[in-house]
């Protein structure tokens, strides 16, 4: 399994600010997913990206897949306290999903 | 989508004891997965539980420590055996989508070992 490195590990910002979270690997992803986990809950899928260079938008969230399919980013515009949580990238290898190191986001009202 | 019920939601256990975590899904699924999430960290896959065969364990996890049952297509259990404080974690059950294109998770079991 390849190691999925996320950065930053922790992020604390004020409401209304923008932020970007990164997911990187030394190997090519077949596809990449982003999940968000809130305290006391399991992760919930936000998006799947498959094609190099692909950009997907989900309201204030913009997901980008690198051209070489070895990296991905998640950009949040005008962050809100409800965006607080642990953001995880994940890759499907065979029949198993492997998760990145995670980014813990706190949005302060 | 799949609805997953996991219990207990939390437990505090003594060193040397064992805890069995149950995972019930509202539909039949081929593959069920067990993950561990240590405090403040990401998810690590423990094993894949397939109905009718032995579970497949990831590197660093062994059947003697984490025995898994999968008696049918809607249910699985994970036992954490001979617990130590290092086993304090959140344990999460998950299943794949129809084409295993994404994961659905239970709410997790928060385990504290004293």
PDB file of C-alpha atoms in Angstrom:
ATOM      1  CA  UNK A   1       0.000   0.000   0.000  1.00  0.00           C
ATOM      2  CA  UNK A   2       1.205   3.478  -0.730  1.00  0.00           C
ATOM      3  CA  UNK A   3       1.476   6.163   1.920  1.00  0.00           C
ATOM      4  CA  UNK A   4      -0.939   9.043   1.540  1.00  0.00           C
ATOM      5  CA  UNK A   5       0.492  12.150   3.139  1.00  0.00           C
ATOM      6  CA  UNK A   6      -1.838  14.983   3.980  1.00  0.00           C
ATOM      7  CA  UNK A   7      -0.913  18.515   4.874  1.00  0.00           C
ATOM      8  CA  UNK A   8      -1.351  20.388   7.006  1.00  0.00           C
ATOM      9  CA  UNK A   9      -1.991  17.984   9.866  1.00  0.00           C
ATOM     10  CA  UNK A  10      -3.836  20.612  11.881  1.00  0.00           C
ATOM     11  CA  UNK A  11      -5.510  23.813  10.774  1.00  0.00           C
ATOM     12  CA  UNK A  12      -7.347  26.402  12.859  1.00  0.00           C
ATOM     13  CA  UNK A  13      -8.875  29.349  11.053  1.00  0.00           C
ATOM     14  CA  UNK A  14     -11.462  32.078  11.535  1.00  0.00           C
ATOM     15  CA  UNK A  15     -14.893  31.849   9.990  1.00  0.00           C
ATOM     16  CA  UNK A  16     -14.904  33.325   6.512  1.00  0.00           C
ATOM     17  CA  UNK A  17     -11.315  32.454   5.653  1.00  0.00           C
ATOM     18  CA  UNK A  18     -10.264  30.208   2.789  1.00  0.00           C
ATOM     19  CA  UNK A  19      -8.094  27.116   3.147  1.00  0.00           C
ATOM     20  CA  UNK A  20      -6.531  24.328   1.111  1.00  0.00           C
ATOM     21  CA  UNK A  21      -5.737  20.794   2.214  1.00  0.00           C
ATOM     22  CA  UNK A  22      -3.366  18.573   0.255  1.00  0.00           C
ATOM     23  CA  UNK A  23      -3.043  14.828  -0.283  1.00  0.00           C
ATOM     24  CA  UNK A  24       0.150  13.484  -1.856  1.00  0.00           C
ATOM     25  CA  UNK A  25       1.583  10.137  -2.814  1.00  0.00           C
ATOM     26  CA  UNK A  26       4.740   8.855  -4.431  1.00  0.00           C
ATOM     27  CA  UNK A  27       2.654   6.561  -6.634  1.00  0.00           C
ATOM     28  CA  UNK A  28      -0.178   7.086  -9.075  1.00  0.00           C
ATOM     29  CA  UNK A  29      -3.716   6.900  -7.734  1.00  0.00           C
ATOM     30  CA  UNK A  30      -6.279   4.869  -9.647  1.00  0.00           C
ATOM     31  CA  UNK A  31      -8.871   7.119  -8.068  1.00  0.00           C
ATOM     32  CA  UNK A  32      -9.048   9.254  -4.956  1.00  0.00           C
ATOM     33  CA  UNK A  33     -11.753  10.000  -2.477  1.00  0.00           C
ATOM     34  CA  UNK A  34     -12.211  12.694   0.141  1.00  0.00           C
ATOM     35  CA  UNK A  35     -14.109  12.016   3.353  1.00  0.00           C
ATOM     36  CA  UNK A  36     -15.074  14.215   6.276  1.00  0.00           C
ATOM     37  CA  UNK A  37     -15.396  12.882   9.798  1.00  0.00           C
ATOM     38  CA  UNK A  38     -17.156  14.744  12.576  1.00  0.00           C
ATOM     39  CA  UNK A  39     -16.551  13.885  16.238  1.00  0.00           C
ATOM     40  CA  UNK A  40     -18.361  10.755  17.332  1.00  0.00           C
ATOM     41  CA  UNK A  41     -19.219   9.724  13.804  1.00  0.00           C
ATOM     42  CA  UNK A  42     -17.706   7.673  11.031  1.00  0.00           C
ATOM     43  CA  UNK A  43     -16.275   9.344   7.923  1.00  0.00           C
ATOM     44  CA  UNK A  44     -18.683  10.401   5.185  1.00  0.00           C
ATOM     45  CA  UNK A  45     -17.751  10.499   1.508  1.00  0.00           C
ATOM     46  CA  UNK A  46     -17.539  13.982  -0.033  1.00  0.00           C
ATOM     47  CA  UNK A  47     -16.280  13.235  -3.529  1.00  0.00           C
ATOM     48  CA  UNK A  48     -14.482  10.795  -5.818  1.00  0.00           C
ATOM     49  CA  UNK A  49     -12.016  12.002  -8.451  1.00  0.00           C
ATOM     50  CA  UNK A  50     -10.829   9.695 -11.185  1.00  0.00           C
ATOM     51  CA  UNK A  51      -9.384  11.633 -14.138  1.00  0.00           C
ATOM     52  CA  UNK A  52      -6.096  13.535 -13.992  1.00  0.00           C
ATOM     53  CA  UNK A  53      -6.748  17.280 -13.902  1.00  0.00           C
ATOM     54  CA  UNK A  54     -10.337  16.755 -12.818  1.00  0.00           C
ATOM     55  CA  UNK A  55     -12.010  19.494 -10.790  1.00  0.00           C
ATOM     56  CA  UNK A  56     -15.216  18.930  -8.843  1.00  0.00           C
ATOM     57  CA  UNK A  57     -17.195  21.424  -6.832  1.00  0.00           C
ATOM     58  CA  UNK A  58     -19.495  20.749  -3.925  1.00  0.00           C
ATOM     59  CA  UNK A  59     -20.963  24.069  -2.780  1.00  0.00           C
ATOM     60  CA  UNK A  60     -18.027  25.891  -1.151  1.00  0.00           C
ATOM     61  CA  UNK A  61     -15.676  22.921  -1.551  1.00  0.00           C
ATOM     62  CA  UNK A  62     -13.497  22.512  -4.645  1.00  0.00           C
ATOM     63  CA  UNK A  63     -11.628  19.263  -5.237  1.00  0.00           C
ATOM     64  CA  UNK A  64      -8.804  18.923  -7.718  1.00  0.00           C
ATOM     65  CA  UNK A  65      -6.973  15.839  -8.933  1.00  0.00           C
ATOM     66  CA  UNK A  66      -3.416  16.399 -10.125  1.00  0.00           C
ATOM     67  CA  UNK A  67      -2.613  15.913 -13.793  1.00  0.00           C
ATOM     68  CA  UNK A  68      -0.285  13.033 -12.941  1.00  0.00           C
ATOM     69  CA  UNK A  69      -2.837  11.555 -10.518  1.00  0.00           C
ATOM     70  CA  UNK A  70      -0.322  11.578  -7.652  1.00  0.00           C
ATOM     71  CA  UNK A  71      -1.825  14.419  -5.685  1.00  0.00           C
ATOM     72  CA  UNK A  72      -5.119  16.061  -4.859  1.00  0.00           C
ATOM     73  CA  UNK A  73      -6.315  19.166  -3.087  1.00  0.00           C
ATOM     74  CA  UNK A  74      -9.418  20.297  -1.285  1.00  0.00           C
ATOM     75  CA  UNK A  75     -10.138  24.021  -1.176  1.00  0.00           C
ATOM     76  CA  UNK A  76     -12.800  25.477   1.088  1.00  0.00           C
ATOM     77  CA  UNK A  77     -14.043  28.987   0.429  1.00  0.00           C
ATOM     78  CA  UNK A  78     -15.427  31.133   3.236  1.00  0.00           C
ATOM     79  CA  UNK A  79     -15.119  28.433   5.870  1.00  0.00           C
ATOM     80  CA  UNK A  80     -17.931  28.030   8.369  1.00  0.00           C
ATOM     81  CA  UNK A  81     -17.954  26.400  11.823  1.00  0.00           C
ATOM     82  CA  UNK A  82     -19.916  23.516  10.317  1.00  0.00           C
ATOM     83  CA  UNK A  83     -16.858  22.677   8.212  1.00  0.00           C
ATOM     84  CA  UNK A  84     -15.004  21.674  11.372  1.00  0.00           C
ATOM     85  CA  UNK A  85     -13.894  18.054  11.251  1.00  0.00           C
ATOM     86  CA  UNK A  86     -11.241  15.606  10.157  1.00  0.00           C
ATOM     87  CA  UNK A  87     -10.678  15.543   6.398  1.00  0.00           C
ATOM     88  CA  UNK A  88      -9.320  12.326   4.966  1.00  0.00           C
ATOM     89  CA  UNK A  89      -8.218  11.353   1.505  1.00  0.00           C
ATOM     90  CA  UNK A  90      -8.493   7.696   0.610  1.00  0.00           C
ATOM     91  CA  UNK A  91      -7.481   5.379  -2.174  1.00  0.00           C
ATOM     92  CA  UNK A  92      -9.051   2.133  -3.308  1.00  0.00           C
ATOM     93  CA  UNK A  93      -6.420  -0.572  -3.757  1.00  0.00           C
ATOM     94  CA  UNK A  94      -7.822  -3.891  -4.819  1.00  0.00           C
ATOM     95  CA  UNK A  95     -10.895  -4.196  -2.655  1.00  0.00           C
ATOM     96  CA  UNK A  96      -9.626  -2.180   0.280  1.00  0.00           C
ATOM     97  CA  UNK A  97      -9.644   1.531   1.035  1.00  0.00           C
ATOM     98  CA  UNK A  98      -6.534   3.080   2.576  1.00  0.00           C
ATOM     99  CA  UNK A  99      -6.681   6.463   4.210  1.00  0.00           C
ATOM    100  CA  UNK A 100      -4.355   9.419   4.318  1.00  0.00           C
ATOM    101  CA  UNK A 101      -2.811  10.826   7.457  1.00  0.00           C
ATOM    102  CA  UNK A 102      -5.682  13.277   7.913  1.00  0.00           C
ATOM    103  CA  UNK A 103      -6.164  17.016   8.367  1.00  0.00           C
ATOM    104  CA  UNK A 104      -7.978  18.229  11.451  1.00  0.00           C
ATOM    105  CA  UNK A 105      -9.784  21.489  10.691  1.00  0.00           C
ATOM    106  CA  UNK A 106     -11.234  23.833  13.278  1.00  0.00           C
ATOM    107  CA  UNK A 107     -13.222  26.857  12.134  1.00  0.00           C
ATOM    108  CA  UNK A 108     -13.603  29.437  14.870  1.00  0.00           C
ATOM    109  CA  UNK A 109     -16.802  31.514  14.820  1.00  0.00           C
TER     110      UNK A 109
ATOM    111  CA  UNK B   1     -26.650   3.710   0.832  1.00  0.00           C
ATOM    112  CA  UNK B   2     -26.156   1.420   3.793  1.00  0.00           C
ATOM    113  CA  UNK B   3     -27.132   1.961   7.406  1.00  0.00           C
ATOM    114  CA  UNK B   4     -24.692   0.476   9.874  1.00  0.00           C
ATOM    115  CA  UNK B   5     -25.400  -0.087  13.543  1.00  0.00           C
ATOM    116  CA  UNK B   6     -22.377  -0.623  15.703  1.00  0.00           C
ATOM    117  CA  UNK B   7     -22.344  -1.430  19.387  1.00  0.00           C
ATOM    118  CA  UNK B   8     -21.283  -0.745  21.974  1.00  0.00           C
ATOM    119  CA  UNK B   9     -20.728   2.917  21.164  1.00  0.00           C
ATOM    120  CA  UNK B  10     -18.175   3.153  23.928  1.00  0.00           C
ATOM    121  CA  UNK B  11     -16.733   1.051  26.699  1.00  0.00           C
ATOM    122  CA  UNK B  12     -14.155   1.232  29.431  1.00  0.00           C
ATOM    123  CA  UNK B  13     -12.365  -2.046  30.008  1.00  0.00           C
ATOM    124  CA  UNK B  14      -9.767  -3.476  32.303  1.00  0.00           C
ATOM    125  CA  UNK B  15      -6.373  -4.591  31.115  1.00  0.00           C
ATOM    126  CA  UNK B  16      -6.285  -8.281  30.137  1.00  0.00           C
ATOM    127  CA  UNK B  17      -9.986  -8.581  29.305  1.00  0.00           C
ATOM    128  CA  UNK B  18     -11.606  -8.880  25.875  1.00  0.00           C
ATOM    129  CA  UNK B  19     -14.341  -6.880  24.171  1.00  0.00           C
ATOM    130  CA  UNK B  20     -16.510  -7.930  21.250  1.00  0.00           C
ATOM    131  CA  UNK B  21     -17.840  -5.223  18.962  1.00  0.00           C
ATOM    132  CA  UNK B  22     -20.896  -5.918  16.837  1.00  0.00           C
ATOM    133  CA  UNK B  23     -21.702  -4.485  13.428  1.00  0.00           C
ATOM    134  CA  UNK B  24     -25.134  -4.876  11.820  1.00  0.00           C
ATOM    135  CA  UNK B  25     -25.898  -3.679   8.284  1.00  0.00           C
ATOM    136  CA  UNK B  26     -29.386  -3.068   6.894  1.00  0.00           C
ATOM    137  CA  UNK B  27     -28.598  -4.828   3.613  1.00  0.00           C
ATOM    138  CA  UNK B  28     -26.572  -7.782   2.429  1.00  0.00           C
ATOM    139  CA  UNK B  29     -22.979  -6.892   1.632  1.00  0.00           C
ATOM    140  CA  UNK B  30     -20.133  -9.017   0.408  1.00  0.00           C
ATOM    141  CA  UNK B  31     -17.293  -7.271   2.170  1.00  0.00           C
ATOM    142  CA  UNK B  32     -17.102  -5.668   5.578  1.00  0.00           C
ATOM    143  CA  UNK B  33     -14.081  -3.824   6.868  1.00  0.00           C
ATOM    144  CA  UNK B  34     -12.783  -3.090  10.347  1.00  0.00           C
ATOM    145  CA  UNK B  35     -10.687   0.009  10.967  1.00  0.00           C
ATOM    146  CA  UNK B  36      -8.883   1.375  14.009  1.00  0.00           C
ATOM    147  CA  UNK B  37      -8.520   5.077  14.650  1.00  0.00           C
ATOM    148  CA  UNK B  38      -6.143   6.029  17.419  1.00  0.00           C
ATOM    149  CA  UNK B  39      -6.740   9.339  19.190  1.00  0.00           C
ATOM    150  CA  UNK B  40      -6.339  12.266  16.833  1.00  0.00           C
ATOM    151  CA  UNK B  41      -5.174  10.086  13.976  1.00  0.00           C
ATOM    152  CA  UNK B  42      -6.365   8.645  10.704  1.00  0.00           C
ATOM    153  CA  UNK B  43      -7.928   5.269  10.001  1.00  0.00           C
ATOM    154  CA  UNK B  44      -5.894   2.092   9.771  1.00  0.00           C
ATOM    155  CA  UNK B  45      -7.401  -0.991   8.160  1.00  0.00           C
ATOM    156  CA  UNK B  46      -7.346  -3.968  10.511  1.00  0.00           C
ATOM    157  CA  UNK B  47      -8.949  -6.621   8.341  1.00  0.00           C
ATOM    158  CA  UNK B  48     -11.478  -7.446   5.660  1.00  0.00           C
ATOM    159  CA  UNK B  49     -14.265  -9.793   6.694  1.00  0.00           C
ATOM    160  CA  UNK B  50     -15.810 -11.947   3.980  1.00  0.00           C
ATOM    161  CA  UNK B  51     -18.776 -14.188   4.597  1.00  0.00           C
ATOM    162  CA  UNK B  52     -17.901 -17.843   4.385  1.00  0.00           C
ATOM    163  CA  UNK B  53     -14.159 -17.448   4.648  1.00  0.00           C
ATOM    164  CA  UNK B  54     -11.541 -16.330   7.124  1.00  0.00           C
ATOM    165  CA  UNK B  55     -10.887 -12.650   7.491  1.00  0.00           C
ATOM    166  CA  UNK B  56      -7.897 -11.143   5.709  1.00  0.00           C
ATOM    167  CA  UNK B  57      -5.644  -9.213   8.083  1.00  0.00           C
ATOM    168  CA  UNK B  58      -3.403  -6.273   7.268  1.00  0.00           C
ATOM    169  CA  UNK B  59       0.240  -6.159   8.240  1.00  0.00           C
ATOM    170  CA  UNK B  60       0.610  -5.648  11.972  1.00  0.00           C
ATOM    171  CA  UNK B  61      -2.727  -7.216  12.894  1.00  0.00           C
ATOM    172  CA  UNK B  62      -3.191 -10.886  13.778  1.00  0.00           C
ATOM    173  CA  UNK B  63      -6.173 -13.150  14.252  1.00  0.00           C
ATOM    174  CA  UNK B  64      -5.267 -14.111  17.815  1.00  0.00           C
ATOM    175  CA  UNK B  65      -5.466 -10.472  18.897  1.00  0.00           C
ATOM    176  CA  UNK B  66      -8.391  -9.403  16.700  1.00  0.00           C
ATOM    177  CA  UNK B  67     -10.577 -12.427  15.919  1.00  0.00           C
ATOM    178  CA  UNK B  68     -13.384 -11.629  13.503  1.00  0.00           C
ATOM    179  CA  UNK B  69     -16.614 -13.443  12.798  1.00  0.00           C
ATOM    180  CA  UNK B  70     -18.804 -13.062   9.713  1.00  0.00           C
ATOM    181  CA  UNK B  71     -21.697 -15.486  10.128  1.00  0.00           C
ATOM    182  CA  UNK B  72     -23.880 -13.941   7.393  1.00  0.00           C
ATOM    183  CA  UNK B  73     -24.038 -11.124   4.848  1.00  0.00           C
ATOM    184  CA  UNK B  74     -25.397  -8.508   7.285  1.00  0.00           C
ATOM    185  CA  UNK B  75     -23.388  -9.040  10.455  1.00  0.00           C
ATOM    186  CA  UNK B  76     -19.830  -9.133  11.734  1.00  0.00           C
ATOM    187  CA  UNK B  77     -18.023  -8.972  15.045  1.00  0.00           C
ATOM    188  CA  UNK B  78     -14.531  -7.862  15.977  1.00  0.00           C
ATOM    189  CA  UNK B  79     -13.028  -8.955  19.280  1.00  0.00           C
ATOM    190  CA  UNK B  80     -10.176  -7.078  20.874  1.00  0.00           C
ATOM    191  CA  UNK B  81      -8.448  -9.727  22.991  1.00  0.00           C
ATOM    192  CA  UNK B  82      -6.237  -9.466  26.054  1.00  0.00           C
ATOM    193  CA  UNK B  83      -6.496  -5.708  25.985  1.00  0.00           C
ATOM    194  CA  UNK B  84      -3.792  -3.276  27.020  1.00  0.00           C
ATOM    195  CA  UNK B  85      -3.930   0.532  27.246  1.00  0.00           C
ATOM    196  CA  UNK B  86      -2.351   0.675  23.776  1.00  0.00           C
ATOM    197  CA  UNK B  87      -5.590  -0.776  22.386  1.00  0.00           C
ATOM    198  CA  UNK B  88      -7.476   2.368  23.418  1.00  0.00           C
ATOM    199  CA  UNK B  89      -8.880   3.600  20.116  1.00  0.00           C
ATOM    200  CA  UNK B  90     -12.005   4.053  18.096  1.00  0.00           C
ATOM    201  CA  UNK B  91     -12.928   0.915  16.183  1.00  0.00           C
ATOM    202  CA  UNK B  92     -15.017   1.428  13.067  1.00  0.00           C
ATOM    203  CA  UNK B  93     -16.993  -1.008  10.979  1.00  0.00           C
ATOM    204  CA  UNK B  94     -17.580  -0.190   7.332  1.00  0.00           C
ATOM    205  CA  UNK B  95     -19.028  -1.652   4.167  1.00  0.00           C
ATOM    206  CA  UNK B  96     -18.506  -0.907   0.531  1.00  0.00           C
ATOM    207  CA  UNK B  97     -21.135   0.456  -1.829  1.00  0.00           C
ATOM    208  CA  UNK B  98     -22.871  -1.608  -4.482  1.00  0.00           C
ATOM    209  CA  UNK B  99     -19.743  -1.693  -6.618  1.00  0.00           C
ATOM    210  CA  UNK B 100     -17.460  -1.125  -3.655  1.00  0.00           C
ATOM    211  CA  UNK B 101     -17.061   2.403  -4.992  1.00  0.00           C
ATOM    212  CA  UNK B 102     -17.188   4.029  -1.568  1.00  0.00           C
ATOM    213  CA  UNK B 103     -17.371   3.230   2.099  1.00  0.00           C
ATOM    214  CA  UNK B 104     -20.195   3.604   4.573  1.00  0.00           C
ATOM    215  CA  UNK B 105     -19.241   3.680   8.218  1.00  0.00           C
ATOM    216  CA  UNK B 106     -20.823   2.933  11.536  1.00  0.00           C
ATOM    217  CA  UNK B 107     -20.502   5.520  14.281  1.00  0.00           C
ATOM    218  CA  UNK B 108     -17.654   3.623  15.865  1.00  0.00           C
ATOM    219  CA  UNK B 109     -16.846   2.109  19.233  1.00  0.00           C
ATOM    220  CA  UNK B 110     -14.693   4.226  21.497  1.00  0.00           C
ATOM    221  CA  UNK B 111     -12.646   1.869  23.648  1.00  0.00           C
ATOM    222  CA  UNK B 112     -10.665   2.922  26.682  1.00  0.00           C
ATOM    223  CA  UNK B 113      -8.466   0.362  28.402  1.00  0.00           C
ATOM    224  CA  UNK B 114      -7.355   1.071  31.947  1.00  0.00           C
TER     225      UNK B 114
END
